[in-house]
Coordinates of C-alpha atoms and ligand atoms in Angstrom, one line a residue:
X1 CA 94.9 19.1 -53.7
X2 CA 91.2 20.3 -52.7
X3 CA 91.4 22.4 -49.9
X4 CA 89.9 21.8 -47.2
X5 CA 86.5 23.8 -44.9
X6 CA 85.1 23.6 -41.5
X7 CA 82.2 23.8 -43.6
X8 CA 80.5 24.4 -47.1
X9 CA 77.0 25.5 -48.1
X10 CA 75.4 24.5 -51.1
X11 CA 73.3 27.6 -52.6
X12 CA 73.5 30.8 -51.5
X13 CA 69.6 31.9 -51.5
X14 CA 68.5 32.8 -48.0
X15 CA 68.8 29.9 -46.0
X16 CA 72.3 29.6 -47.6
X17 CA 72.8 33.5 -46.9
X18 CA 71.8 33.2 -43.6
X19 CA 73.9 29.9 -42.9
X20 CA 76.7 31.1 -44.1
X21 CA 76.4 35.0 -41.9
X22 CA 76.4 32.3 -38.5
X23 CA 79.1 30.3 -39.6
X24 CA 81.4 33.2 -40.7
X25 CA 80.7 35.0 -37.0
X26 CA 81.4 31.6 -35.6
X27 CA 84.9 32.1 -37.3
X28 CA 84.5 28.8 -39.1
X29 CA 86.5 28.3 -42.3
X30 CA 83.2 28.6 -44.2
X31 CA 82.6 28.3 -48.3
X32 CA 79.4 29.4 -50.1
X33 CA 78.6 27.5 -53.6
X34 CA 76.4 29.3 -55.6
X35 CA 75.5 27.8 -59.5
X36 CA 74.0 31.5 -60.7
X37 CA 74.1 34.4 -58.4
X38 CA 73.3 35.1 -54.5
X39 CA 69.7 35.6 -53.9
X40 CA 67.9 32.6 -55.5
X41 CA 64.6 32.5 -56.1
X42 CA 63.4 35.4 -54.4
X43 CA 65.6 37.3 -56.3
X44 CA 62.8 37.6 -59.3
X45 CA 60.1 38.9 -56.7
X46 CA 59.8 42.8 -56.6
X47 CA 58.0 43.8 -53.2
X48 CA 58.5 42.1 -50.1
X49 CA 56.2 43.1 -47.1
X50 CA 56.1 40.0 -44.7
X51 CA 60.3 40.3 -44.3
X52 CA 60.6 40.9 -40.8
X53 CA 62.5 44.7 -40.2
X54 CA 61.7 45.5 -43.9
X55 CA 58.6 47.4 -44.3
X56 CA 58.7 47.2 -47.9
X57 CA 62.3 46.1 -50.5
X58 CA 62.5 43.8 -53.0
X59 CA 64.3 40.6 -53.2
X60 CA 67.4 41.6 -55.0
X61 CA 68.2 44.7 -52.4
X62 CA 67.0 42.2 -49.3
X63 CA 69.9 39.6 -50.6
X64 CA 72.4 41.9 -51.5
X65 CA 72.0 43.1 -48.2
X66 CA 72.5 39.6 -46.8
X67 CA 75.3 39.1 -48.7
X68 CA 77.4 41.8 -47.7
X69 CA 76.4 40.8 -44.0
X70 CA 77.8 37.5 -44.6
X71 CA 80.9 38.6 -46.7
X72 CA 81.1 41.1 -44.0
X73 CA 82.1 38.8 -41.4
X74 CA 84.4 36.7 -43.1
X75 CA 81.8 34.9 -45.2
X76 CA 83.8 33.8 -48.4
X77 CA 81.1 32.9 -51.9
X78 CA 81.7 31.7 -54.9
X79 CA 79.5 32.4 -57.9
X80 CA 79.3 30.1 -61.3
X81 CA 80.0 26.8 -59.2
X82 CA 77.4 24.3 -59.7
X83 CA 77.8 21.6 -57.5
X84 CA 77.7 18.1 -59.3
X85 CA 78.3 15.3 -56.7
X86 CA 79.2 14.4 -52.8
X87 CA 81.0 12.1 -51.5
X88 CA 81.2 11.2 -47.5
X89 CA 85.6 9.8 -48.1
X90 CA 85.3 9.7 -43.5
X91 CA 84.2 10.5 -40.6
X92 CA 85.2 13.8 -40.8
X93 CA 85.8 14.6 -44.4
X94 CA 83.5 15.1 -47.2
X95 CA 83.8 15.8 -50.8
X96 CA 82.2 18.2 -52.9
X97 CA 82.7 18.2 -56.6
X98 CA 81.4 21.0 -58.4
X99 CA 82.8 21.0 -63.2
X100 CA 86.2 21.9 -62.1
X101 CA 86.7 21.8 -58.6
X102 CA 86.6 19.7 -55.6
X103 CA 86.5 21.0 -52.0
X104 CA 86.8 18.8 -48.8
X105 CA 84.5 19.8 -45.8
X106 CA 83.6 18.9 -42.3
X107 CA 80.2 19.5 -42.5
X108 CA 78.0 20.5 -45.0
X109 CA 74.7 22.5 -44.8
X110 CA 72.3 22.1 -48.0
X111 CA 70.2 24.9 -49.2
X112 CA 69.7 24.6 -53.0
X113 CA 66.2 25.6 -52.7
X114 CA 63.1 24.8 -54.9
X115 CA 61.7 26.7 -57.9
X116 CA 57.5 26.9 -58.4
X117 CA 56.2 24.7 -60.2
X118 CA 55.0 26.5 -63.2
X119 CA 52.0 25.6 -65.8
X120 CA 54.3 26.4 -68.8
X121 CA 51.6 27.8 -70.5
X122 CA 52.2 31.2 -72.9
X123 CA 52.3 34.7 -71.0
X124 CA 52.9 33.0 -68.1
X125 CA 57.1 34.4 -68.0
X126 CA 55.9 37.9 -69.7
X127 CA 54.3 38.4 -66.7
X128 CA 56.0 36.4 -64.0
X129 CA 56.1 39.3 -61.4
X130 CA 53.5 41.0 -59.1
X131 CA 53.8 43.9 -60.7
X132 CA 52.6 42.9 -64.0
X133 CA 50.1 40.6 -62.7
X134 CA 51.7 36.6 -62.4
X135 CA 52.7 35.5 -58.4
X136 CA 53.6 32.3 -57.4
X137 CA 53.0 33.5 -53.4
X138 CA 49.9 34.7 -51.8
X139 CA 51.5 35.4 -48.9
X140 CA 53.8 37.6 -50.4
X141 CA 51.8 39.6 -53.4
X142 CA 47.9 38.9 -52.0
X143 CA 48.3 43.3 -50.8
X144 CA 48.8 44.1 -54.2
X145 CA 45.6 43.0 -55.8
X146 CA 43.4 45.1 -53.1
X147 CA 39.8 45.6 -55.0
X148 CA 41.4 43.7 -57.7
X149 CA 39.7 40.4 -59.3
X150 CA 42.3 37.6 -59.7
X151 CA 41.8 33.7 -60.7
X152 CA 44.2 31.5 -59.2
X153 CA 45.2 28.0 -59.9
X154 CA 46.2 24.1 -58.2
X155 CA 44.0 22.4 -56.1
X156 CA 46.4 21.1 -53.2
X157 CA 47.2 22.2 -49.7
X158 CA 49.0 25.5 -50.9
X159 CA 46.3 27.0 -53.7
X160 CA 43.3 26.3 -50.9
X161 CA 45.2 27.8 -47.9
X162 CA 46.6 31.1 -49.8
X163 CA 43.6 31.4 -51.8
X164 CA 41.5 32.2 -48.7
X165 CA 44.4 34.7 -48.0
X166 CA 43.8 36.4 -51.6
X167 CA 40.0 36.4 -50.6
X168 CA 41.0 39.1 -47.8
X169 CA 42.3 41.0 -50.3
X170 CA 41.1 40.6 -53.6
X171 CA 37.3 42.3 -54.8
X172 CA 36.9 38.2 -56.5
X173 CA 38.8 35.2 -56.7
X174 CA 38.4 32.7 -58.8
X175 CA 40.0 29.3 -58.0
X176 CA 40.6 27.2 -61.0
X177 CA 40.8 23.5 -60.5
X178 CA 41.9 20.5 -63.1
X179 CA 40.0 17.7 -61.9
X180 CA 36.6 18.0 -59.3
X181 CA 38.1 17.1 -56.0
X182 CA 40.3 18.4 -54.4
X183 CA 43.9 17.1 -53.0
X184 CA 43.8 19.2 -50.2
X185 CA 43.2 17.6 -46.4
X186 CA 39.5 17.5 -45.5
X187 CA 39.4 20.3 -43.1
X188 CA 41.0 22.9 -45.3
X189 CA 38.6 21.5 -48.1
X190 CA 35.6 22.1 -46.0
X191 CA 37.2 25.5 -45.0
X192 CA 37.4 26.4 -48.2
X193 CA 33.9 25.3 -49.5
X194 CA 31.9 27.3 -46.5
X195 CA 33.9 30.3 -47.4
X196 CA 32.6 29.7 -51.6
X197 CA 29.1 29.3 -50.3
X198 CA 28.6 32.4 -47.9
X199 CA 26.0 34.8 -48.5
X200 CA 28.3 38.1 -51.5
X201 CA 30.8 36.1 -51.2
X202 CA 33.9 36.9 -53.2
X203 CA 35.2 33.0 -53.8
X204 CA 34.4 31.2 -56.9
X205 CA 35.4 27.7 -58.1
X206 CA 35.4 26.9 -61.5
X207 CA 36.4 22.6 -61.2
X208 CA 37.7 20.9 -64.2
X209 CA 38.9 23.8 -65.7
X210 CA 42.7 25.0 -66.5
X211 CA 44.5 27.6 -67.9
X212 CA 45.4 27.9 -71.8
X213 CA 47.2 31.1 -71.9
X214 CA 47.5 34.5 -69.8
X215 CA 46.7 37.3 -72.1
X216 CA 47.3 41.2 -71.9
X217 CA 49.3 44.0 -73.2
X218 CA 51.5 45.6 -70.5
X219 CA 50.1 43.7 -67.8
X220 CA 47.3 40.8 -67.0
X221 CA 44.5 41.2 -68.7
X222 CA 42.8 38.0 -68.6
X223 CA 43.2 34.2 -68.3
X224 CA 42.1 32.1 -71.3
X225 CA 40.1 28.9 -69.6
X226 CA 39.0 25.6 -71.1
X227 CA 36.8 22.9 -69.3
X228 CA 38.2 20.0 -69.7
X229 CA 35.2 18.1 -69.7
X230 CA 32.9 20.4 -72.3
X231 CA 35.5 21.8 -74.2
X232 CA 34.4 25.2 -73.7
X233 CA 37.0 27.7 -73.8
X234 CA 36.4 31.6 -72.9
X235 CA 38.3 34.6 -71.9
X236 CA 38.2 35.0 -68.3
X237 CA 38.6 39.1 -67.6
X238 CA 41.2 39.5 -64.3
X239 CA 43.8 41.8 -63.1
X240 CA 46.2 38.5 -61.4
X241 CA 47.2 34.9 -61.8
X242 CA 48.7 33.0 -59.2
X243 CA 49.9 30.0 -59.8
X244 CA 49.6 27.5 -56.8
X245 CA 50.7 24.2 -58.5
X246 CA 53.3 22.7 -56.6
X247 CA 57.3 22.7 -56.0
X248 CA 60.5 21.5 -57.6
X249 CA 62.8 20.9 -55.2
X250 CA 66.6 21.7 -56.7
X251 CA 68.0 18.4 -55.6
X252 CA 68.7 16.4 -58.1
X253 CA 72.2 16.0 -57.5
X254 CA 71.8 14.7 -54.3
X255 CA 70.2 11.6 -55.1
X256 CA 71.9 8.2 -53.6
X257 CA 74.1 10.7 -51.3
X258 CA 71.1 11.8 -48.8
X259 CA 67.3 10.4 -48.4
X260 CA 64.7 12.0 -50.5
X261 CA 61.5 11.8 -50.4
X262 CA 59.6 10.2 -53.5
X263 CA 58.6 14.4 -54.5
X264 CA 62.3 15.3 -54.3
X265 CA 62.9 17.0 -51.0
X266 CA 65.7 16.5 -48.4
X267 CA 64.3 14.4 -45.4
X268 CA 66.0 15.6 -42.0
X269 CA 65.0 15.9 -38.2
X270 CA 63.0 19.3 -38.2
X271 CA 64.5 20.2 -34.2
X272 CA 68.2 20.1 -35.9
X273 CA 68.2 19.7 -39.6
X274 CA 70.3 16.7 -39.5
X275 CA 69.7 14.4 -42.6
X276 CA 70.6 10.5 -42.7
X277 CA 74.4 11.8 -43.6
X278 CA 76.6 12.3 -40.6
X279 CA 78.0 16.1 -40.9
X280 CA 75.2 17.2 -43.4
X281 CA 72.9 19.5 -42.4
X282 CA 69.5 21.1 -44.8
X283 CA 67.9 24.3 -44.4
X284 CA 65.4 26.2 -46.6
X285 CA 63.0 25.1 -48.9
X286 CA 64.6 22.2 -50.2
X287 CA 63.9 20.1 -46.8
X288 CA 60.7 17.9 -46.0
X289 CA 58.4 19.9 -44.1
X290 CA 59.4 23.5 -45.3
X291 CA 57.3 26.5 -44.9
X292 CA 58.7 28.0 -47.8
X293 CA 58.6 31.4 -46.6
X294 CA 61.6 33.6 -46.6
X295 CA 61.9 34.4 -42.9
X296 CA 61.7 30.0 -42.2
X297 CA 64.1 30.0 -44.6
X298 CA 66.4 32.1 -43.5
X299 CA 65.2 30.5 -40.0
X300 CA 66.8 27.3 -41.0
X301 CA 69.7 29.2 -42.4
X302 CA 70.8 30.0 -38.6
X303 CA 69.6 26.9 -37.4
X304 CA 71.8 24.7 -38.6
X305 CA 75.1 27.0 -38.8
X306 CA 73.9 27.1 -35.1
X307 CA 74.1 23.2 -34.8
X308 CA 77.8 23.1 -36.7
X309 CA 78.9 23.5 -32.6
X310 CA 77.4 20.7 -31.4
X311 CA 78.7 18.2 -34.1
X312 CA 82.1 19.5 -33.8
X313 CA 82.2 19.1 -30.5
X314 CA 80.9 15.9 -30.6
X315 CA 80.5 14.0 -33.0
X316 CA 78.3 11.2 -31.4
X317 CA 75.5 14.2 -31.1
X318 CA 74.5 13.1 -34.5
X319 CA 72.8 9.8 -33.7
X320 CA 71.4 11.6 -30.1
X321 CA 67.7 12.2 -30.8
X322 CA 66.0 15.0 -32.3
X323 CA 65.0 16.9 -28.5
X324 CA 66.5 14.8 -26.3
X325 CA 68.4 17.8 -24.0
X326 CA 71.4 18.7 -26.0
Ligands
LIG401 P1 50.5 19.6 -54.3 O1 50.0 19.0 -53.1 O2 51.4 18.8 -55.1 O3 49.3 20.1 -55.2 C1 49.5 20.7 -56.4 C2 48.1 21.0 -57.1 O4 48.4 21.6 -58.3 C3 47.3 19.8 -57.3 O5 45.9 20.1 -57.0 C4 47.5 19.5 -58.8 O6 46.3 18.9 -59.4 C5 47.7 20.9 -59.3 N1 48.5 20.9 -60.5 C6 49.7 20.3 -60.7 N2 50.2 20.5 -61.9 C7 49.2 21.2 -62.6 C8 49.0 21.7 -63.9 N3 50.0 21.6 -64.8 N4 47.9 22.4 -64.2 C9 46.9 22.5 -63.3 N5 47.0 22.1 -62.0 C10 48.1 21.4 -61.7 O7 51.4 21.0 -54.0 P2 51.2 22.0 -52.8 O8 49.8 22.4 -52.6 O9 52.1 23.1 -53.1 O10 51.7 21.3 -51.5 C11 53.0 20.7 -51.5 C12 53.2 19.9 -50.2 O11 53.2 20.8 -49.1 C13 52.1 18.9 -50.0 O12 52.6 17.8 -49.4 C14 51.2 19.6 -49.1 O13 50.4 18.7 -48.3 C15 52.2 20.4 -48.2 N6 51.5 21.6 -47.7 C16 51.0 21.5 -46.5 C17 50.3 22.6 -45.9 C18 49.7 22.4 -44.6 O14 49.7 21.4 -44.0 N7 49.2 23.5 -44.0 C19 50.3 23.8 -46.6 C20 50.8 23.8 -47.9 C21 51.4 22.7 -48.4 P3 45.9 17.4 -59.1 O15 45.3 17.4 -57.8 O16 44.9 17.2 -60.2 O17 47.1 16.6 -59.3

């Protein structure tokens, strides 16, 4: 017989972590699911310095931290369970079937997170940390390239907006873009071509170019490039690659049970994280409209544990709408 939860989380990264520290303190019967190991993705990065309260730790210590708060209070996680299919059976149960197991649940909050998009191109996982010179997040790694010259890579919202953060940073940057134009909006577009046009300045576009390989010994040493339209190829000296080219969302499983988005991601009301699915909530990058930053994340995280209340209590609240005085 499954056993039955106030609530289960689905991935234990830091929107999970987070969900599941509320829910615990809440004294909820609460289950984390976890496919691999607590953490997630930002378990692979090495130096963290936008983490509110943490002046500088890498992701593994940041969520082993957040795991013993969460396990701390209650919190119970299991590790190894991949989670294969829901199922709403009624109003106030749902099934989760992970290979072996099934659990019922109240409510559910999903946080499976996303994974970078990568270019799958060679040196690209020797050097997939900041340290030895490949970062998927401006954001996070741009202070470690200080005087440095790095060539980053996408054309779309995210490489325009956090390559203008590297240019703070960085002696040169060097976008590289597959196609001449742009996906970007307008605005950031024109942003971003005043900035490549000012008198020294340190922003340089290469268009209908791409990556063939990042080369170096220990660490980056440089990019080899191809135009796509000559043929050319060279090889581009730089200290960092960062790889702006998109998101996966990890939610695969979840199609037919919630709405998706064509790209993948979980659509919900962003004031409460409800999806279409009565008693199942989203937080974390996996959502529509994500920030995919760790402190949002974990932001969602609380969120929605936070909202568990008001569905219990009520369980009309669901079809209320999104800021309507609850
Ligand atoms: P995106 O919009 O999907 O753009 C990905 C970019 O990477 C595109 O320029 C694409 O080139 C390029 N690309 C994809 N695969 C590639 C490959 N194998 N080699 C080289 N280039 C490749 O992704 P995003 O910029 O991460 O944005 C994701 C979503 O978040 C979008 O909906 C975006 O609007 C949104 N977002 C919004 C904001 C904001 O509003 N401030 C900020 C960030 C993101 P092509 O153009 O040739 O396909």
């Amino acid at each position: 017989m499954a056993e039955r939860y106030d609530c289960i989380i689905i991935g234990a990264g830091p929107a999970g972590l987070a969900a599941g520290l509320y829910a615990a303190r809440d004294r909820f019967k609460m289950l984390l699911l976890e496919k691999f190991v607590p953490g997630g993705q930002i378990n692979s990065t090495d130096r963290i310095e936008n983490y509110p309260g943490f002046e500088r730790i890498s992701g593994y210590e940041l969520t082993e931290k957040m795991q013993k708060q969460t396990v701390a209070f209650g919190g119970a996680i299991k590790t190894g369970a991949e989670v294969t299919a829901l199922k709403k059976l009624s109003s106030s149960d749902i099934e989760i079937s992970c290979d072996k197991d099934k659990y019922l649940a109240r409510a559910v909050i999903l946080a499976p997170g996303s994974d970078y998009r990568k270019l799958g191109i060679p040196g690209e996982d020797k050097f997939r940390n900041a340290g030895t010179g490949v970062s998927y997040c401006g954001t996070c790694d741009a202070p470690f390239f200080k005087g440095k010259s790095v060539v980053a890579i996408g054309g779309g919202n995210t490489a325009l907006e956090e390559t203008l953060h590297l240019c703070k940073f960085a002696a040169k940057v060097t976008l590289l873009h597959r196609r001449d134009e742009f996906r970007a909006t307008k605005v950031l577009q024109e942003e971003f071509v005043a900035k490549s046009k000012e008198p020294n300045t340190n922003l340089l576009v290469k268009y209908s170019t791409v990556a063939t390989a990042i080369e170096g010994k220990d660490r980056v040493e440089s990019v080899r490039l191809k135009n796509v339209k000559t043929n050319n190829e060279e090889s581009y000296p730089c200290d960092g690659v960062f790889i702006f080219v998109g998101m996966i969302p990890s939610t695969g499983f979840l199609k037919g049970f919630v709405e998706l988005t064509d790209d993948g991601f979980i659509k919900c009301d962003f004031a409460h994280l409800r999806t279409n699915v009565p008693g199942v909530f989203v937080a974390g990058d996996c959502r529509v409209g994500a920030a995919m930053q760790l402190a949002t994340a974990t932001g969602d995280g609380a969120n929605a544990a936070m909202m568990l209340k008001n569905y219990f209590r009520d369980s009309s609240w669901w079809n209320q709408p999104a800021g309507g005085g609850l």
